[in-house]
Coordinates of C-alpha atoms and ligand atoms in Angstrom, one line a residue:
X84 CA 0.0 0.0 0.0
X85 CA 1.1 3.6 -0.3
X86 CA 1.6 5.6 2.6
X87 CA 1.9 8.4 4.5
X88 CA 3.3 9.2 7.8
X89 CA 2.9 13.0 9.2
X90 CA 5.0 13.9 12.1
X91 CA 8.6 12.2 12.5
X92 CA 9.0 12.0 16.3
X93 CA 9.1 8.8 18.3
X94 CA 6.1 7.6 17.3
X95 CA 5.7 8.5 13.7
X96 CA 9.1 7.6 13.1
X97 CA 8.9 4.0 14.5
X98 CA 5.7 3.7 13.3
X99 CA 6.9 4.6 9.3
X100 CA 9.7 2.4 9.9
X101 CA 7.0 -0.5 10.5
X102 CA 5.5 0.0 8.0
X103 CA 8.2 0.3 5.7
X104 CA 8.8 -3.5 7.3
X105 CA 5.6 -4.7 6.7
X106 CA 6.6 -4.4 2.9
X107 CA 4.3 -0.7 2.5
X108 CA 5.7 2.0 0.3
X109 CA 6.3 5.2 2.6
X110 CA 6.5 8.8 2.7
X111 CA 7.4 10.4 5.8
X112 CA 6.2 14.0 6.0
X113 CA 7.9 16.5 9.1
X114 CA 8.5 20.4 8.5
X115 CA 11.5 20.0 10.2
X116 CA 14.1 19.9 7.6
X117 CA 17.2 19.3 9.4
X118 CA 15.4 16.0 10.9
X119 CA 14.1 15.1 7.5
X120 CA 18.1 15.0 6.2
X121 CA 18.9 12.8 9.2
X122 CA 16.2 10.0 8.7
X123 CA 17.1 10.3 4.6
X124 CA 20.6 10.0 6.0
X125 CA 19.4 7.0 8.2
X126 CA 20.5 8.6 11.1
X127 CA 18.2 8.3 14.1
X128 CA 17.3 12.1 15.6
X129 CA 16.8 9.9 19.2
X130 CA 18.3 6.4 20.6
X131 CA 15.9 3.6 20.2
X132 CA 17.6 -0.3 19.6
X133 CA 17.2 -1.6 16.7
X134 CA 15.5 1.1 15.3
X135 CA 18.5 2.9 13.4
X136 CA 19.4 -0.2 11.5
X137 CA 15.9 -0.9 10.3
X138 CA 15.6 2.6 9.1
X139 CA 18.9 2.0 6.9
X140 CA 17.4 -1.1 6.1
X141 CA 14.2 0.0 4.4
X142 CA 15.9 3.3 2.7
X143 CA 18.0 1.0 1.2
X144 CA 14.9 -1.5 0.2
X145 CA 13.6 2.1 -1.0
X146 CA 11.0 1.8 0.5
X147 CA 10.9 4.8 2.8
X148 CA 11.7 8.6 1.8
X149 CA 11.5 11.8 3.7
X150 CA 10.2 14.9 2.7
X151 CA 8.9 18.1 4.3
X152 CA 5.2 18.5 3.5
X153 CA 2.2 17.1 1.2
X154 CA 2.8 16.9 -2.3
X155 CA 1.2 14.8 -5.3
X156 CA 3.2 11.5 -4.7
X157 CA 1.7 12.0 -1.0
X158 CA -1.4 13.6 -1.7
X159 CA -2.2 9.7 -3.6
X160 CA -1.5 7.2 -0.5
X161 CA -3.9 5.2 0.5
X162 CA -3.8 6.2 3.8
X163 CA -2.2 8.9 6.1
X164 CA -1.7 8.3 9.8
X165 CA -1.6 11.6 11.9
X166 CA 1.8 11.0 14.2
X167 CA 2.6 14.6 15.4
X168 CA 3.2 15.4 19.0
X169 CA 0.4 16.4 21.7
X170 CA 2.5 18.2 24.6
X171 CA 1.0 19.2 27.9
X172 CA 0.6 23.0 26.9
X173 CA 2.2 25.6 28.0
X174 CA 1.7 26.8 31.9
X175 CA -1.7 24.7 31.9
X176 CA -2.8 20.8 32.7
X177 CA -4.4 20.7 29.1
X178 CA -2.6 18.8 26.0
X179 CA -2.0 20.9 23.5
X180 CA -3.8 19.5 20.5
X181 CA -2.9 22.5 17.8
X182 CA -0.4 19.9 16.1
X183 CA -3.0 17.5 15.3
X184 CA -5.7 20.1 14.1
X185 CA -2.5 22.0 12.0
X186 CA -1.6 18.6 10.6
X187 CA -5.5 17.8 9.7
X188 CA -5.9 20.6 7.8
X189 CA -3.1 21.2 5.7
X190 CA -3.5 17.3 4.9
X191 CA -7.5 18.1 4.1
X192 CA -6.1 20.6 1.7
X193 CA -5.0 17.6 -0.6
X194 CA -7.0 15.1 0.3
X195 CA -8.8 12.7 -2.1
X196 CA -12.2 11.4 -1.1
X197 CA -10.9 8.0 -1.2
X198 CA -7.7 8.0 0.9
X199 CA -8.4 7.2 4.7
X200 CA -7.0 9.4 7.3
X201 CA -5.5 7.7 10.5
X202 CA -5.0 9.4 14.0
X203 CA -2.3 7.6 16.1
X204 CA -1.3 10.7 18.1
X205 CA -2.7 10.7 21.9
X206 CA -5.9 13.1 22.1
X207 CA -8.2 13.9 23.9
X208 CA -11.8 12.3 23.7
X209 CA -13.8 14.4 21.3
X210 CA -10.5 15.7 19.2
X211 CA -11.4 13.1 16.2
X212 CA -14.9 14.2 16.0
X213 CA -13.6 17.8 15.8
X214 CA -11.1 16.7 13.4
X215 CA -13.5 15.4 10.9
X216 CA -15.7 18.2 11.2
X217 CA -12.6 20.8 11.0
X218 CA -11.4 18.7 7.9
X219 CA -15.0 18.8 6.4
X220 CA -14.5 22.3 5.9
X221 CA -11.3 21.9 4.1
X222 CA -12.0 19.4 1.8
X223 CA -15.2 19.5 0.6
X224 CA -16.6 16.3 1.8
X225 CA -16.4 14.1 4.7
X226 CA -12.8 12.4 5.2
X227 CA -12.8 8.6 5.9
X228 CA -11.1 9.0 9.5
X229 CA -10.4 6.2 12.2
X230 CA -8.7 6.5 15.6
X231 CA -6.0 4.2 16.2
X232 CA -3.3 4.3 19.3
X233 CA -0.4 3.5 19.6
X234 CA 1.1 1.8 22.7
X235 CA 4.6 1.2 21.8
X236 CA 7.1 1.9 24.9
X237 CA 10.3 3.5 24.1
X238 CA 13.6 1.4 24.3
X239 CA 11.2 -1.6 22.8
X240 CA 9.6 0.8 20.3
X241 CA 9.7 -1.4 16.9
X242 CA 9.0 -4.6 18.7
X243 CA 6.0 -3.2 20.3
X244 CA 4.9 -1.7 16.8
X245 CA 5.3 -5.0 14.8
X246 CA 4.2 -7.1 17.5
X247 CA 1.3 -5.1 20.2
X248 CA -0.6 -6.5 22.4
X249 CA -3.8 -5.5 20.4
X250 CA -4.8 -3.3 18.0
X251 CA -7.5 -0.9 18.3
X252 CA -9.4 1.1 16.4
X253 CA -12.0 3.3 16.4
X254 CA -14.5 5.0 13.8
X255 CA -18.2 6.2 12.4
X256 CA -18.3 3.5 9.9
X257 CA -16.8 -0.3 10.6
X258 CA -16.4 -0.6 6.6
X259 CA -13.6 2.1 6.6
X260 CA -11.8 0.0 9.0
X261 CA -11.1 -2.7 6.6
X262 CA -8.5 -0.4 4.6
X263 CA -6.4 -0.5 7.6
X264 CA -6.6 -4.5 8.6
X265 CA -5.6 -4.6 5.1
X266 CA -2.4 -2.4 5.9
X267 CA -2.3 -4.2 9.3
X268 CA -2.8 -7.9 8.0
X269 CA 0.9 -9.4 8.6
X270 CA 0.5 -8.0 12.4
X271 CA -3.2 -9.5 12.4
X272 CA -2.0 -12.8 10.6
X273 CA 0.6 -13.5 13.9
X274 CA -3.1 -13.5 16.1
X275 CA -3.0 -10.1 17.6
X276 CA -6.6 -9.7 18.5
X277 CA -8.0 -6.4 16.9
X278 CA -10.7 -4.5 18.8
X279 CA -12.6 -2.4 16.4
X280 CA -15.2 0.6 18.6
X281 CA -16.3 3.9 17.9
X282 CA -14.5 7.1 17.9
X283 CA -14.4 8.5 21.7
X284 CA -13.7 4.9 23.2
X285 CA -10.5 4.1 21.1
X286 CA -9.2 7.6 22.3
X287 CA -10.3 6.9 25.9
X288 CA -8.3 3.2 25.9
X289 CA -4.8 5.1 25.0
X290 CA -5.3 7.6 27.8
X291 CA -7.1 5.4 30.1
X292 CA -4.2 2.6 30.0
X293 CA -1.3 5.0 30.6
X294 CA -3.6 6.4 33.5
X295 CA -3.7 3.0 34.9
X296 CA -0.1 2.4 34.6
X297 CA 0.4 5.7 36.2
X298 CA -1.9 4.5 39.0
X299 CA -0.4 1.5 39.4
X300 CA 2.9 2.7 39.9
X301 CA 2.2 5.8 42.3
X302 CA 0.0 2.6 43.9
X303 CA 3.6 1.2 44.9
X304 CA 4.9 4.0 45.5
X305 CA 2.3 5.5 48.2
X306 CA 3.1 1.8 49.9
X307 CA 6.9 2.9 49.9
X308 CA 5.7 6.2 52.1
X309 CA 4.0 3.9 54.4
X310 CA 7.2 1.5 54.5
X311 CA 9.3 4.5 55.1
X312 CA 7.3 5.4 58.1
X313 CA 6.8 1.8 59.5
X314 CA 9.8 -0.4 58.8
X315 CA 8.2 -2.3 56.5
X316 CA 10.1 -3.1 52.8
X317 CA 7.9 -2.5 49.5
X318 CA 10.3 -4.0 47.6
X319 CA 9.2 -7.9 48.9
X320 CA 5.5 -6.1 49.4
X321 CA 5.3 -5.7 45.6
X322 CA 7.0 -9.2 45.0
X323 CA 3.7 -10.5 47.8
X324 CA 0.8 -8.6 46.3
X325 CA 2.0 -9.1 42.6
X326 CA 2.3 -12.9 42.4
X327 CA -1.8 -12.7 42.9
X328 CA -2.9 -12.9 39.2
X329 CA -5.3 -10.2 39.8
X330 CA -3.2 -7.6 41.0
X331 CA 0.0 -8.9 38.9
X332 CA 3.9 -7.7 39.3
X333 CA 4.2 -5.8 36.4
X334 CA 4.2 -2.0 36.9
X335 CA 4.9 -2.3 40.5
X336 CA 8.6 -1.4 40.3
X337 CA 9.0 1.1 43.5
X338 CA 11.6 3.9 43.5
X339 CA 12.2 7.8 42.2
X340 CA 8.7 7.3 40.1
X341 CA 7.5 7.5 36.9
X342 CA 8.8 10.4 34.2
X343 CA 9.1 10.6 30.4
X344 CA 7.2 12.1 27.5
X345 CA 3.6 10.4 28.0
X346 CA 2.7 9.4 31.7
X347 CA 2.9 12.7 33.5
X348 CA 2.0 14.4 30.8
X349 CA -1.1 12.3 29.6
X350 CA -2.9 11.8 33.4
X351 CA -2.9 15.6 33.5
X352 CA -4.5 16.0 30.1
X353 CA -6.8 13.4 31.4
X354 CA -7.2 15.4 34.1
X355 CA -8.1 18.5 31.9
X356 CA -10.5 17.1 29.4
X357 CA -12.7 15.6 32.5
X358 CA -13.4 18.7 33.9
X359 CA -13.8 20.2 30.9
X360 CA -16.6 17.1 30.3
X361 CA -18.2 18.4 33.8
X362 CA -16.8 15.1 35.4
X363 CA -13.6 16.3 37.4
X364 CA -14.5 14.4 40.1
X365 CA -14.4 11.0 38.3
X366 CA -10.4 11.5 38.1
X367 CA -9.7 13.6 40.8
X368 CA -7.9 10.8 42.3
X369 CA -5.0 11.0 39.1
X370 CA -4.2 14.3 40.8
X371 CA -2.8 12.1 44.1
X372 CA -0.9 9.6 41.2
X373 CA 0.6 12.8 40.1
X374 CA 1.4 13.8 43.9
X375 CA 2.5 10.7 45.0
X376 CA 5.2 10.6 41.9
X377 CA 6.5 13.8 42.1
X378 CA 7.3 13.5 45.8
X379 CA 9.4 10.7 44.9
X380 CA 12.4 12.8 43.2
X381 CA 12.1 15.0 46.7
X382 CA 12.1 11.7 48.8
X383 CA 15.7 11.2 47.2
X384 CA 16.6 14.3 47.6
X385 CA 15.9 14.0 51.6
X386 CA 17.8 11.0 52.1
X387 CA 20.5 12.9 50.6
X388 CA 20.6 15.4 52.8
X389 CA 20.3 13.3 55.5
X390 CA 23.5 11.3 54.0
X391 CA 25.7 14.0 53.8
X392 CA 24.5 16.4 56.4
X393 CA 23.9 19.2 53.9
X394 CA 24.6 19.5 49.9
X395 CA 26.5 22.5 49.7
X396 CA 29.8 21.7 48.1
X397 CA 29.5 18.0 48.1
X398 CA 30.7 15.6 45.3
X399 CA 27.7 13.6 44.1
X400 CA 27.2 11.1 41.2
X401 CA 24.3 10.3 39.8
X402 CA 24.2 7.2 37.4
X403 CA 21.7 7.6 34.7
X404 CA 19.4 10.5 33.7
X405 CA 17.2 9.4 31.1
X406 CA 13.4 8.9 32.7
X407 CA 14.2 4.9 31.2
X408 CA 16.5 2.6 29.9
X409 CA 17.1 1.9 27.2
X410 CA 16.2 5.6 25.7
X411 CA 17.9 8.9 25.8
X412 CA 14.5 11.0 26.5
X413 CA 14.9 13.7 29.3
X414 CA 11.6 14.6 29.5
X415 CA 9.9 14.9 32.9
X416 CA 13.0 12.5 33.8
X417 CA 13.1 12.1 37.7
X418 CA 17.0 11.3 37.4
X419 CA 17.4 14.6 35.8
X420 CA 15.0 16.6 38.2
X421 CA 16.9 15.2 41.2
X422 CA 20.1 15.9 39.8
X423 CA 18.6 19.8 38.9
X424 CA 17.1 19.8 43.1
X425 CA 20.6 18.6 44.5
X426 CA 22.5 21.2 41.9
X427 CA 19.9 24.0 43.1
X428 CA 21.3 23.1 46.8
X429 CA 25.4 23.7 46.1
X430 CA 26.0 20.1 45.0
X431 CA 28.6 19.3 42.7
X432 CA 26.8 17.1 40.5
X433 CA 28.9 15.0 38.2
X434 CA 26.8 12.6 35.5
X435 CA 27.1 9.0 34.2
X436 CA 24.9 7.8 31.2
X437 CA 25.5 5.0 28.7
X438 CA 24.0 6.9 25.9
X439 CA 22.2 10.0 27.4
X440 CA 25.0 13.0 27.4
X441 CA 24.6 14.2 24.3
X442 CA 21.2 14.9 25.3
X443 CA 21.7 15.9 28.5
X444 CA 24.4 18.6 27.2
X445 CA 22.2 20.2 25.1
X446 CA 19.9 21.4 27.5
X447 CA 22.4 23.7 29.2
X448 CA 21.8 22.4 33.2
X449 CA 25.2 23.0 34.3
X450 CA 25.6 19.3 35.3
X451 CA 29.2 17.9 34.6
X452 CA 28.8 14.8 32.4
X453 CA 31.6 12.0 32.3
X454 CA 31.9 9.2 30.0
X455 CA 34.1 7.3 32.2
X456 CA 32.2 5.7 35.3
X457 CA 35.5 5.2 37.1
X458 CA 35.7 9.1 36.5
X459 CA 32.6 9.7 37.3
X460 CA 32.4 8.2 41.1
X461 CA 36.5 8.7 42.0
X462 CA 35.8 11.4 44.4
X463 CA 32.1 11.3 44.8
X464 CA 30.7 11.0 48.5
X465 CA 27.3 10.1 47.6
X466 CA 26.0 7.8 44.5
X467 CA 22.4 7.5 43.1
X468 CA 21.4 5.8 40.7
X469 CA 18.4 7.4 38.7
X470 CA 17.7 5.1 35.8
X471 CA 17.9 1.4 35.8
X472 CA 20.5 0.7 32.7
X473 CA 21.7 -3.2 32.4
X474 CA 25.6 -1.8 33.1
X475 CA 24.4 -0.4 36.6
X476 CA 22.2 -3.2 37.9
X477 CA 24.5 -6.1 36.6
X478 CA 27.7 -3.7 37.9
X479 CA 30.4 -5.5 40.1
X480 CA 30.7 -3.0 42.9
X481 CA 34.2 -4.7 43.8
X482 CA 35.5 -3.3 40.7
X483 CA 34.5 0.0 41.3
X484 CA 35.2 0.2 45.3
X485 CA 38.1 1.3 45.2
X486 CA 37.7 4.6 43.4
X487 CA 35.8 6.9 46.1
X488 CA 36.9 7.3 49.5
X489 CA 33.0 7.3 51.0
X490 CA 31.1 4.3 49.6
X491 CA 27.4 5.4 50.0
X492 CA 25.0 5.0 47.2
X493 CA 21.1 5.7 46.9
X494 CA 19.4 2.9 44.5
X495 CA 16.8 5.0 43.4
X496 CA 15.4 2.1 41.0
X497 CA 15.5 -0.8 43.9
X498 CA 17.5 -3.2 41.0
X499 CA 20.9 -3.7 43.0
X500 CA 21.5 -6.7 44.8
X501 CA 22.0 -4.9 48.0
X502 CA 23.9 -8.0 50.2
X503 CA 26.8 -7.6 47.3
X504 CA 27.1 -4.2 47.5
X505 CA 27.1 -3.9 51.1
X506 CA 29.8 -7.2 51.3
X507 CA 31.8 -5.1 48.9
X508 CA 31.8 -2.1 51.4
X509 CA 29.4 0.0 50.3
X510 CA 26.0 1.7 52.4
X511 CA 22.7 1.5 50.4
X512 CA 20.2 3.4 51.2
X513 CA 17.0 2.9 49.1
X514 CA 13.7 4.5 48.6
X515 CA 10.5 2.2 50.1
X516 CA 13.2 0.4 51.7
X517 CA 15.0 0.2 55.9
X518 CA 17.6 -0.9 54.7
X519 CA 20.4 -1.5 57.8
X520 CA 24.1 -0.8 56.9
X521 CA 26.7 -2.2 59.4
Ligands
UGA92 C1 4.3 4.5 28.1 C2 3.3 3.3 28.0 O1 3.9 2.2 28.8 C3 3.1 2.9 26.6 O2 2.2 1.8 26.5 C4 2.6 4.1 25.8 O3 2.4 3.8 24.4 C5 3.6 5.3 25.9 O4 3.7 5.6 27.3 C6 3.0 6.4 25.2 O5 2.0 7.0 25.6 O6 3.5 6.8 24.1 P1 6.9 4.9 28.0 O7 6.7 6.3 28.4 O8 7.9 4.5 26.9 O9 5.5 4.1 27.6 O10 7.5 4.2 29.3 P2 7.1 3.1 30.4 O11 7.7 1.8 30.2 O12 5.6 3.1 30.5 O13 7.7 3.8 31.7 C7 7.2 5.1 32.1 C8 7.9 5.5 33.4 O14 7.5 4.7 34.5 C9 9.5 5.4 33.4 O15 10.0 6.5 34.0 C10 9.7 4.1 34.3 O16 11.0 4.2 34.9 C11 8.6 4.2 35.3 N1 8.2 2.9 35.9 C12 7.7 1.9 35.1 C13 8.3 2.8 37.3 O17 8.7 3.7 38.0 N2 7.9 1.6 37.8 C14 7.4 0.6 37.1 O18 7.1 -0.5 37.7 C15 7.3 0.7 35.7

């Protein structure tokens, strides 16, 4: 089939490239013309595994090309998915859904009556039926529009594309929908089930699932708070209440919280659009899972404190700043706000990344980045770990013990064996946790 992909960030990127795969031809359309030379270049503008060698991979099939807005080669695919960005908007709760409408109308412009349009961005319920109507206007007649979300996670973003759990989609008219199971067949063929609804409920299941993520995780994470003020460990609570099938472990992973480009940002939009609906009340509780989370960076930043007495002038390392593995998104990271906090307080702030310093350098914090861990935690006095990379949890502290003179580190992830460190000299301190140090 011939395609179209509008908006070359995370998701419309992974998701052309998936397409591409899946043997469709593809046109990826982004007004940002340095980006567009990178992806023709087969350069990835973000780390994601695997990603950057299946983008070289279908350039080279030429099946995938890059280009900065509609034209007639474009203008002809059978479909177009919507992909551009819906941030939380500027100094309010809301998402900011100006993309997706700016998108929708400059593709109505060229739009033939039989090409079907595809939303995959996260909106807000009621932005598709807005969409047609706003496209209407455009065009001249009604466009062929489903809703379908994406759930991919980044650091497993192609897998989760070629392989998701299910796919969903929503529209007016089930007989559209066929167009894309067509497009969708070799994912359908492997047995992913395919949920097909109406508009406003396949936009409710993208934000709804993220808010339940989000709730299960600030879940855990109100149960640390009450560890830390009992004595009681939510690390082996979580292990307890997850192996009950109902409740299940994943999700349940207690520590500095949850960040990145789509949690935080989507329960507040959720938050938003209900009391915009007259229903504020029905989510009011997503403002505690936002609470809950954010106290967790300041949580760190306590035990810190207490550590070392005060921050002022104090050598600290903090391992990891991406909000995941696995990525290289500082967005709403906890690592990186907790490194700002402690930076804010006189700290000396020196940090370690696997991949994440290029990033983290262009944003101008002022934090000193080193390549080298040995470098990084010589003459620390305090470690934290902020995001759960492979090379920290499966680390060997006895080759790094003899580097700094005080051996204290924060696990702010819960993933290190805490009997090895401590055998190899080290105190841990970790959030949720009493953990005693000889
Ligand atoms: C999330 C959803 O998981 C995807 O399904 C969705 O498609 C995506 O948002 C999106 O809306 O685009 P992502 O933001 O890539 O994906 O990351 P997650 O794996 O969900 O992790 C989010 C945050 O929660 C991370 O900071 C992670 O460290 C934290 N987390 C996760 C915990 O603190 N504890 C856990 O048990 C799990």
């Amino acid at each position: 089939m011939k395609i179209s992909v509008i908006g070359l960030g995370y998701l419309g990127t992974t998701h052309a490239v998936a397409m591409a795969k899946l043997g469709h031809n593809v046109i990826g359309i982004e007004p940002d013309e340095s980006r567009i030379q990178q992806l023709a270049a087969g350069e990835l503008p973000f780390f994601e595994p695997g990603l950057g060698e299946a983008l070289k991979q279908v350039i080279a099939a030429g099946t995938m090309s890059f280009q900065t807005q509609h034209d007639k080669a474009s203008a002809a695919s059978d479909i177009h998915f919507i992909c551009v960005g819906t941030p939380q908007a500027a100094s309010q709760q809301s998402a900011d859904t100006s993309y997706v409408f700016a998108a929708a109308i400059q593709l109505a412009a060229v739009l033939r009556p039989s090409s079907l349009v595809v939303g995959k961005s996260t909106v807000p319920v009621g932005t598709a039926r807005n969409l047609i109507a706003g496209m209407q206007e455009v065009a001249g007649f009604t466009p062929k529009l489903c809703w379908n979300p994406e759930f991919l996670r980044e650091g497993t973003a192609l897998a989760d594309s070629l392989l998701p759990d299910r796919i969903v989609i929503g529209s007016d008219d089930p007989d559209q929908n066929q167009t894309l199971k067509l497009c969708y067949q070799d994912i359908l063929n492997q047995g992913t089930p395919v949920l097909e609804l109406d508009l406003e409920t396949a936009e409710l299941v993208k934000v709804s699932a993220n808010a339940f993520l989000a709730t299960k995780i600030s879940f855990i994470n109100a149960m640390a708070e009450i560890a830390e003020a009992s004595g009681a460990d939510t690390v082996k609570l979580a292990e307890a209440i997850g192996l009950d099938s109902r409740i299940g472990k994943s999700f349940l992973r207690t520590g500095i919280g949850f960040g990145g480009g789509c949690l935080p940002k989507d329960i507040r939009g959720f938050i938003a659009r209900a009391e915009e609906l007259g229903v504020g009340e029905s989510l009011a509780f997503l403002k505690e899972v936002d609470q809950i989370n954010l106290r967790r960076r300041q949580r760190v930043v306590s035990l810190a404190t207490k550590e070392l007495g005060e921050i002022a002038g104090k050598n600290i390392t903090m391992l990891g700043i991406s909000f995941k593995p696995d990525s290289d998104d500082l967005r709403d990271s906890p690592a990186l706000e907790i490194a700002l906090r402690l930076k804010a307080l006189g700290g000396i702030i020196t940090v370690h990344d696997p991949v994440s310093l290029g990033a983290l350098e262009q944003k101008s914090t002022g934090l000193t980045t080193e390549i080298d861990l040995q470098a990084a935690i010589k003459d620390t006095e305090l470690v934290i770990l902020g995001t759960e990379w492979a090379e920290y949890k499966n680390l060997d502290p006895a080759t790094v013990s003899s580097f700094p003179k005080i051996k204290t580190i924060i696990d702010g992830r819960n993933v290190l064996n805490v009997d090895t460190w401590q055998q190899a000299g080290w105190r841990v301190i970790a959030p949720g946790r009493n953990i005693v140090n000889g």
